[in-house]
């Protein structure tokens, strides 16, 4: 009786027994990594750069999402003049059973929390924006319910003396030219169709006239034969 050969791995163990366990471990690790990447997220909107007129108010938007409960989470904002400068914390929000406790790290009273954490909104309001407020504002979110995962997003605030209107002249010209070309092509297509239809109708009428003419000629030919018969003698 021949012994059944079992494939072995590099260590000499039966690979048939190891493979299911290895596969299961790999799936679990992939699931954990995938969950960690999608568990929490911070969003500052579609525009990463905000331009505001000097002396006006501006909202620094920030919302968050979490797959699990966030009742004991922490949120904070930092400010830095540019990427190379040190970031300074300006406000911290700590939740205790979803009740926010706000701590300001700046003496500037122009910054206030206007978002509602229960609505997953931690936006700030900056009143009377000045030129020195130009810089990078980063919104952070940390959730202990999700293994202290942390997420953040950065927006750039630019304070200007006057808002420059965007010149859309070139865009308007391009759109007009393209629209004109498309309209011209459509007009040519319509004219072509009409000409073809007219030619078809004219050809049809000529054919009918030719058929009628041939019919009349045949009738006249037969009639002439009858007229040529010799009249009977008296």
Coordinates of C-alpha atoms in Angstrom, one line a residue:
X1 CA 0.0 0.0 0.0
X2 CA 1.5 3.3 -1.1
X3 CA 1.7 6.2 1.4
X4 CA -0.1 9.4 0.3
X5 CA 2.3 12.3 -0.3
X6 CA 1.3 15.5 1.5
X7 CA 2.8 18.8 0.2
X8 CA 5.1 20.4 2.7
X9 CA 6.1 24.0 3.3
X10 CA 9.6 25.3 3.7
X11 CA 9.7 24.2 7.3
X12 CA 8.6 20.7 6.6
X13 CA 5.0 21.1 7.9
X14 CA 1.9 20.1 6.1
X15 CA 0.9 23.1 3.9
X16 CA -2.6 21.9 3.6
X17 CA -3.1 22.6 7.3
X18 CA -1.2 25.8 7.4
X19 CA -2.8 27.5 4.4
X20 CA -6.3 28.0 5.8
X21 CA -4.9 29.5 9.0
X22 CA -2.5 31.8 7.1
X23 CA -5.3 32.9 4.8
X24 CA -7.5 33.7 7.8
X25 CA -4.9 35.7 9.5
X26 CA -4.2 37.7 6.3
X27 CA -7.9 38.4 5.9
X28 CA -8.2 39.6 9.5
X29 CA -5.1 41.9 9.2
X30 CA -6.4 43.3 5.9
X31 CA -9.8 43.9 7.5
X32 CA -8.3 45.7 10.5
X33 CA -6.1 47.9 8.3
X34 CA -9.1 48.7 6.0
X35 CA -11.3 49.5 9.0
X36 CA -8.7 51.8 10.5
X37 CA -8.4 53.8 7.3
X38 CA -12.1 54.3 6.9
X39 CA -13.2 54.5 10.6
X40 CA -12.8 58.2 11.1
X41 CA -12.5 61.1 8.7
X42 CA -12.2 64.9 8.9
X43 CA -13.6 67.1 6.1
X44 CA -13.0 70.8 5.5
X45 CA -15.2 71.1 2.4
X46 CA -14.4 71.3 -1.3
X47 CA -12.2 74.4 -1.1
X48 CA -8.9 73.9 0.7
X49 CA -8.1 77.7 0.3
X50 CA -10.4 80.5 1.5
X51 CA -9.9 84.1 0.6
X52 CA -11.5 86.7 2.8
X53 CA -11.6 90.5 2.8
X54 CA -9.7 92.2 5.6
X55 CA -12.1 93.2 8.4
X56 CA -14.8 90.7 7.6
X57 CA -15.9 87.5 9.3
X58 CA -15.1 84.0 8.0
X59 CA -16.2 80.5 9.0
X60 CA -13.4 77.9 9.1
X61 CA -15.4 74.7 8.2
X62 CA -14.8 71.3 9.7
X63 CA -16.9 68.2 10.0
X64 CA -16.1 64.7 11.0
X65 CA -17.4 61.2 10.6
X66 CA -17.0 58.1 12.8
X67 CA -18.1 54.5 12.4
X68 CA -18.3 54.1 16.2
X69 CA -19.5 56.1 19.2
X70 CA -17.5 59.4 19.8
X71 CA -18.8 60.3 23.2
X72 CA -15.3 60.7 24.7
X73 CA -13.5 62.1 21.7
X74 CA -11.2 65.1 21.4
X75 CA -11.1 67.8 18.8
X76 CA -8.7 70.7 18.4
X77 CA -7.5 73.3 15.9
X78 CA -4.0 74.5 15.3
X79 CA -2.6 77.5 13.4
X80 CA 0.7 78.0 11.7
X81 CA 1.9 80.8 9.4
X82 CA 3.3 78.4 6.9
X83 CA 4.5 74.8 6.5
X84 CA 7.9 75.4 8.1
X85 CA 6.7 77.2 11.2
X86 CA 5.6 75.5 14.4
X87 CA 1.9 74.9 14.8
X88 CA 0.2 76.5 17.8
X89 CA -3.0 75.0 19.3
X90 CA -5.8 77.6 19.4
X91 CA -8.8 75.7 20.7
X92 CA -9.5 72.3 22.2
X93 CA -12.9 70.5 22.5
X94 CA -13.1 67.6 24.9
X95 CA -16.3 65.5 25.0
X96 CA -17.6 64.0 28.2
X97 CA -20.7 61.9 27.4
X98 CA -21.0 64.0 24.2
X99 CA -21.0 67.2 26.2
X100 CA -18.3 69.6 24.8
X101 CA -15.8 71.3 27.1
X102 CA -14.1 74.1 25.1
X103 CA -10.7 75.4 26.1
X104 CA -9.1 78.3 24.3
X105 CA -5.3 78.5 24.0
X106 CA -5.3 82.0 22.8
X107 CA -6.3 85.3 24.2
X108 CA -7.9 86.3 20.9
X109 CA -11.6 86.5 21.6
X110 CA -12.3 86.7 17.8
X111 CA -12.3 82.9 17.6
X112 CA -15.4 81.0 18.7
X113 CA -16.8 77.5 18.2
X114 CA -19.9 77.8 16.1
X115 CA -20.3 74.1 15.0
X116 CA -22.4 71.7 17.0
X117 CA -20.6 68.5 18.0
X118 CA -23.8 66.5 18.1
X119 CA -24.2 67.3 14.4
X120 CA -20.5 66.3 13.8
X121 CA -19.6 69.9 13.1
X122 CA -16.6 71.6 14.8
X123 CA -16.4 74.7 12.6
X124 CA -14.9 77.9 13.9
X125 CA -15.9 81.5 13.4
X126 CA -13.1 84.1 13.0
X127 CA -14.5 87.7 13.3
X128 CA -12.8 90.8 12.0
X129 CA -10.1 88.9 10.0
X130 CA -6.8 90.6 9.8
X131 CA -3.7 90.2 7.6
X132 CA -1.8 88.3 10.3
X133 CA -4.6 85.7 10.4
X134 CA -3.3 84.4 7.0
X135 CA -2.0 80.9 7.4
X136 CA -2.8 77.2 7.8
X137 CA -5.6 76.1 10.0
X138 CA -5.7 72.4 10.8
X139 CA -8.7 70.5 12.3
X140 CA -8.0 67.4 14.4
X141 CA -10.2 64.5 15.6
X142 CA -9.2 61.7 17.9
X143 CA -11.6 58.9 19.0
X144 CA -10.6 56.6 22.0
X145 CA -13.5 54.3 21.0
X146 CA -11.6 53.4 17.9
X147 CA -8.1 52.7 19.3
X148 CA -7.3 56.4 19.6
X149 CA -7.3 56.8 15.9
X150 CA -6.6 60.3 14.7
X151 CA -7.5 62.2 11.6
X152 CA -7.0 65.8 10.4
X153 CA -7.5 68.2 7.5
X154 CA -5.8 71.5 6.7
X155 CA -7.2 74.6 5.0
X156 CA -5.4 77.8 4.0
X157 CA -6.8 81.2 4.9
X158 CA -5.7 84.2 2.9
X159 CA -6.7 87.7 4.1
X160 CA -6.7 90.3 1.3
X161 CA -7.3 94.0 1.0
X162 CA -9.7 93.5 -1.9
X163 CA -11.2 90.6 -3.6
X164 CA -10.0 90.3 -7.2
X165 CA -12.8 89.4 -9.6
X166 CA -12.0 86.5 -11.9
X167 CA -11.8 87.6 -15.5
X168 CA -13.9 85.2 -17.5
X169 CA -13.5 87.0 -20.8
X170 CA -11.3 84.3 -22.3
X171 CA -13.6 81.5 -21.1
X172 CA -16.6 83.3 -22.6
X173 CA -14.8 83.7 -25.9
X174 CA -13.8 80.1 -26.1
X175 CA -17.3 78.9 -25.2
X176 CA -18.8 81.3 -27.8
X177 CA -16.5 80.0 -30.5
X178 CA -17.1 76.4 -29.7
X179 CA -20.9 77.0 -29.6
X180 CA -20.7 78.8 -32.9
X181 CA -18.8 76.0 -34.5
X182 CA -21.2 73.4 -33.2
X183 CA -24.2 75.5 -34.4
X184 CA -22.6 75.9 -37.8
X185 CA -22.1 72.2 -38.1
X186 CA -25.7 71.5 -37.1
X187 CA -26.9 74.1 -39.7
X188 CA -24.8 72.3 -42.5
X189 CA -26.3 69.0 -41.4
X190 CA -29.8 70.3 -41.7
X191 CA -29.2 72.0 -45.1
X192 CA -27.7 68.7 -46.4
X193 CA -30.8 66.8 -45.2
X194 CA -33.1 69.4 -46.8
X195 CA -31.2 69.3 -50.2
X196 CA -31.3 65.5 -50.2
X197 CA -35.0 65.6 -49.6
X198 CA -35.6 68.1 -52.4
X199 CA -33.5 66.2 -54.8
X200 CA -35.4 63.0 -53.9
X201 CA -38.8 64.7 -54.5
X202 CA -37.7 66.2 -57.8
X203 CA -36.3 62.9 -59.0
X204 CA -39.6 61.2 -58.0
X205 CA -41.6 63.8 -60.0
X206 CA -39.4 63.4 -63.1
X207 CA -39.9 59.7 -62.9
X208 CA -43.6 60.1 -62.7
X209 CA -43.6 62.5 -65.7
X210 CA -41.4 60.1 -67.7
X211 CA -43.8 57.2 -67.0
X212 CA -46.9 59.3 -68.0
X213 CA -45.1 60.5 -71.2
X214 CA -44.3 57.0 -72.2
X215 CA -47.9 55.9 -71.6
X216 CA -49.3 58.8 -73.7
X217 CA -46.9 58.0 -76.5
X218 CA -48.0 54.4 -76.6
X219 CA -51.6 55.4 -76.6
X220 CA -51.0 57.8 -79.5
X221 CA -49.1 55.2 -81.5
X222 CA -51.9 52.7 -81.3
X223 CA -54.4 55.3 -82.3
X224 CA -52.5 56.2 -85.4
X225 CA -52.6 52.7 -86.7
X226 CA -56.4 52.7 -86.5
X227 CA -56.5 56.0 -88.3
X228 CA -54.3 54.6 -91.2
X229 CA -56.9 51.9 -92.1
X230 CA -58.3 52.2 -95.7
X231 CA -61.9 53.3 -95.6
X232 CA -64.3 50.8 -97.0
X233 CA -65.3 51.2 -100.8
X234 CA -68.8 52.2 -101.6

